[in-house]
mmCIF file of C-alpha atoms in Angstrom:
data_model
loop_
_atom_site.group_PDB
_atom_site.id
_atom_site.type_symbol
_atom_site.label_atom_id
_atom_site.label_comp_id
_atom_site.label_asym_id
_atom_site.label_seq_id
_atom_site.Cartn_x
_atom_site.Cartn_y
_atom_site.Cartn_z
ATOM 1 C CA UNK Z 1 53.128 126.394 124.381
ATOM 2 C CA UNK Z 2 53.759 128.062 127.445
ATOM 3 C CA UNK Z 3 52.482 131.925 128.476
ATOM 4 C CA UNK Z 4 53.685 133.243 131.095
ATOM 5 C CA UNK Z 5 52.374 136.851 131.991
ATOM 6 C CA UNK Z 6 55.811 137.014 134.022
ATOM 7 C CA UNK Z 7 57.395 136.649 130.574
ATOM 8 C CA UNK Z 8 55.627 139.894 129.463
ATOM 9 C CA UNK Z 9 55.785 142.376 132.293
ATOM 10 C CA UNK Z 10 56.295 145.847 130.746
ATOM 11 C CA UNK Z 11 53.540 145.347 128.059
ATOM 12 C CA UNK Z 12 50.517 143.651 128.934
ATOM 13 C CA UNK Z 13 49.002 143.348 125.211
ATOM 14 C CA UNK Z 14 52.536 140.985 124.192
ATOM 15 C CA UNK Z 15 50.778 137.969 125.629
ATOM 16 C CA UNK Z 16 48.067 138.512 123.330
ATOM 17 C CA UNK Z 17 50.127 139.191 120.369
ATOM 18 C CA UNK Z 18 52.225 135.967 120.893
ATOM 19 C CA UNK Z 19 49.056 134.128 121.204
ATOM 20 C CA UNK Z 20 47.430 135.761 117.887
ATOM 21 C CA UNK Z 21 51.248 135.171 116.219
ATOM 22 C CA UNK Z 22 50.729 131.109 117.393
ATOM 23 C CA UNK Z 23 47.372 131.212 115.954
ATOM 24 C CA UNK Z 24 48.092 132.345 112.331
ATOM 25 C CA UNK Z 25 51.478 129.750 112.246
ATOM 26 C CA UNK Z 26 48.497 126.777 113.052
ATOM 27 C CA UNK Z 27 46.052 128.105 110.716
ATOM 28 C CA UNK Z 28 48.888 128.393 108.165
ATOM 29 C CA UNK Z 29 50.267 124.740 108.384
ATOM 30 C CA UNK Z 30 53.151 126.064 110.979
ATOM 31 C CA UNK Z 31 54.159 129.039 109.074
ATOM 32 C CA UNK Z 32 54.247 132.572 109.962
ATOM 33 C CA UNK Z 33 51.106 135.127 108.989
ATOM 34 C CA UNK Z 34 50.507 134.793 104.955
ATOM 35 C CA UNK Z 35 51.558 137.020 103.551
ATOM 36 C CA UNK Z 36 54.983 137.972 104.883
ATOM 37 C CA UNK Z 37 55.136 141.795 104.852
ATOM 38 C CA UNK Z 38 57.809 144.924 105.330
ATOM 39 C CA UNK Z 39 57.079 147.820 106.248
ATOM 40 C CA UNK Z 40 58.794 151.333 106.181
ATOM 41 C CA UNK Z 41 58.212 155.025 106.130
ATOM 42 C CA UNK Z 42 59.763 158.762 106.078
ATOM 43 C CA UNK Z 43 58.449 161.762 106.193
ATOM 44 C CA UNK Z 44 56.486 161.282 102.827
ATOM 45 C CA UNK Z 45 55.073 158.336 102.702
ATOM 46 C CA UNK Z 46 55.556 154.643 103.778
ATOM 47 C CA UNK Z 47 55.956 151.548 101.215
ATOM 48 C CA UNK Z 48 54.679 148.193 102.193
ATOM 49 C CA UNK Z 49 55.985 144.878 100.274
ATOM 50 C CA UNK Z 50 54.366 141.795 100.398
ATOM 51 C CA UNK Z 51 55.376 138.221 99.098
ATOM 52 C CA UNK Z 52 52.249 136.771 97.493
ATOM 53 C CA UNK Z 53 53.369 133.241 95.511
ATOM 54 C CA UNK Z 54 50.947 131.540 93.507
ATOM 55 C CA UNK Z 55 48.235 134.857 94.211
ATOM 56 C CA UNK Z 56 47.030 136.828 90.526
ATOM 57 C CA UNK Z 57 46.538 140.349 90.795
ATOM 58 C CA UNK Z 58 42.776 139.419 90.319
ATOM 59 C CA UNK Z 59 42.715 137.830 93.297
ATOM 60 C CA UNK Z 60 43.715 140.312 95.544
ATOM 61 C CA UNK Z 61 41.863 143.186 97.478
ATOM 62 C CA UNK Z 62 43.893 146.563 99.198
ATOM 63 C CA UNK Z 63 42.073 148.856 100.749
ATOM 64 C CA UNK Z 64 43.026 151.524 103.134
ATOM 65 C CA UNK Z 65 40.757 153.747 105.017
ATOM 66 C CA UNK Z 66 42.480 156.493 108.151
ATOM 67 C CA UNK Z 67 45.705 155.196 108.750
ATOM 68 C CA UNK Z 68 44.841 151.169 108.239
ATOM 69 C CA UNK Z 69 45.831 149.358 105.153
ATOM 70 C CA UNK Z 70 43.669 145.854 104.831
ATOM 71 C CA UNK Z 71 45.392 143.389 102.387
ATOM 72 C CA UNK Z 72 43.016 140.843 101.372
ATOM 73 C CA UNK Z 73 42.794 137.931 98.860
ATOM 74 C CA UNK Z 74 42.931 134.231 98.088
ATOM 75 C CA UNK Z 75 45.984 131.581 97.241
ATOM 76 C CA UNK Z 76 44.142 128.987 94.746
ATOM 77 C CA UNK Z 77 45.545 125.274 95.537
ATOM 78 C CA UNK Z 78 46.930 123.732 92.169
ATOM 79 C CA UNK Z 79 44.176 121.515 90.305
ATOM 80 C CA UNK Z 80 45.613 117.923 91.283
ATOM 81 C CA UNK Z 81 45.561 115.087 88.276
ATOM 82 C CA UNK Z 82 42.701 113.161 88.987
ATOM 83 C CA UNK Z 83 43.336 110.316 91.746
ATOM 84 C CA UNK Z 84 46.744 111.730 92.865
ATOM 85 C CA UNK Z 85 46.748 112.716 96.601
ATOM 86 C CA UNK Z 86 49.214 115.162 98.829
ATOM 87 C CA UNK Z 87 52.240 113.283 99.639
ATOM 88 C CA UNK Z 88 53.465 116.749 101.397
ATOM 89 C CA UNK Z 89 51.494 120.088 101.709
ATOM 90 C CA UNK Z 90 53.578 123.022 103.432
ATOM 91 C CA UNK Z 91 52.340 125.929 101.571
ATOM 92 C CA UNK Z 92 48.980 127.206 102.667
ATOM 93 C CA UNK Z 93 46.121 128.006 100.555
ATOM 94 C CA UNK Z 94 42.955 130.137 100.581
ATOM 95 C CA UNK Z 95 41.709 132.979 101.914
ATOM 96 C CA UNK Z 96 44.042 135.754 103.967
ATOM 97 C CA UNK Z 97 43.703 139.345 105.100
ATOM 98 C CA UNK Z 98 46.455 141.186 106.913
ATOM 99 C CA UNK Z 99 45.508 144.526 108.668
ATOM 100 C CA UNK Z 100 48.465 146.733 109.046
ATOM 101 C CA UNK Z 101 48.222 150.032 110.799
ATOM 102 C CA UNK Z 102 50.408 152.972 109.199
ATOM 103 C CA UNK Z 103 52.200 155.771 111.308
ATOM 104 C CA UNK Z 104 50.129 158.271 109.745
ATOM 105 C CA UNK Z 105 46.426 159.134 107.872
ATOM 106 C CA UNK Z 106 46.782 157.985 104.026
ATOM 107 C CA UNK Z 107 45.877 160.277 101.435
ATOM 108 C CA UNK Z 108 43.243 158.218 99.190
ATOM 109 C CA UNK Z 109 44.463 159.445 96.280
ATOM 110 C CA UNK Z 110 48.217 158.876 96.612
ATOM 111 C CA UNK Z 111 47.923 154.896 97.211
ATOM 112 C CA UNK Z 112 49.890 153.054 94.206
ATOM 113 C CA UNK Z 113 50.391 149.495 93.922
ATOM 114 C CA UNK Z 114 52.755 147.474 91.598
ATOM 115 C CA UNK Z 115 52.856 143.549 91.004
ATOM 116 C CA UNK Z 116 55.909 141.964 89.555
ATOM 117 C CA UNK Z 117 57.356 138.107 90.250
ATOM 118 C CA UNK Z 118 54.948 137.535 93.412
ATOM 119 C CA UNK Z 119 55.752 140.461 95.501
ATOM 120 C CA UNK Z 120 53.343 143.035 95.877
ATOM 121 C CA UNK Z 121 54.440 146.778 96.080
ATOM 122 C CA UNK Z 122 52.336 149.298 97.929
ATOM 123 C CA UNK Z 123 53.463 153.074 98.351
ATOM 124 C CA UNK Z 124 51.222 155.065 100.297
ATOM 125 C CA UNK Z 125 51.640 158.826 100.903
ATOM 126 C CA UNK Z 126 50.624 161.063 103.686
ATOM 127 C CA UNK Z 127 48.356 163.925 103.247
ATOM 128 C CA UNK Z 128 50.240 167.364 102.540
ATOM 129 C CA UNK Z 129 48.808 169.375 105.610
ATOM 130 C CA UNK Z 130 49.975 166.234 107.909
ATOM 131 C CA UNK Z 131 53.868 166.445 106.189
ATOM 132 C CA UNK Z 132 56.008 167.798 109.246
ATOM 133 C CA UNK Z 133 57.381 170.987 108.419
ATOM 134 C CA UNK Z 134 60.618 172.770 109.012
ATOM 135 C CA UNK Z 135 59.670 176.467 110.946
ATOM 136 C CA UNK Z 136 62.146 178.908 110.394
ATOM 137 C CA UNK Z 137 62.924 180.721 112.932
ATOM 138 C CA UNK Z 138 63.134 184.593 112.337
ATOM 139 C CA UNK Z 139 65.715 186.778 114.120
ATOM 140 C CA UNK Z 140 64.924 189.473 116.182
#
């Protein structure tokens, strides 16, 4: 792998973000961060999805705290038969935690998560005082 800070003029934090990016795809057997997250927002609130194979509710941890929502958990390997070996491992197990930083301060109490076929749903809304609001404007 090659990094060239000529490759990254206009932000000077890419390089590191590349490197991190590398990082996770070794630690993950070549893959991309675990797990694989979207992430969007409006004025209300912002919903983050995350695929989680394999993970039971049980075994994983959300928190949020400002405007930072941690993901955390584990991905149990499968209990092999006893003297059977990995002909091919690709999917990565054990322990992950994804950090993702929302566009706004999350209300505690309107965090709501839902778990259905290995994709975890989180919908997080925004405190009312920090809701833009229209201002009408009053004629003279």
């Amino acid at each position: 792998m090659i990094y060239s800070s000529a490759l990254y003029p206009a932000d000077p934090f890419a390089l590191m973000r590349r490197l991190s990016e590398d990082l996770d795809r070794m630690a993950f057997g070549g893959t991309r961060a675990f797990p694989a997250l979207n992430v969007w927002q409006n004025d209300e609130a912002a919903a983050i999805t995350a695929e989680l194979p394999g993970v039971e509710p049980a075994d994983i941890d959300i928190q949020v705290k400002d405007n930072v929502l941690t993901l955390s958990g584990e991905r149990k390997a499968p209990d092999l038969p006893e003297g059977a070996t990995w002909h091919r491992r690709e999917r990565a197990f054990g322990r992950f935690t994804r950090a993702i930083r929302l566009p706004f301060r999350v209300d505690p109490e309107k965090v709501e998560a839902r778990f259905a076929e290995g994709v975890l749903r989180i919908a997080v809304g925004r405190p009312d005082e920090d809701k833009p609001r229209r201002i009408e404007i009053k004629a003279a």
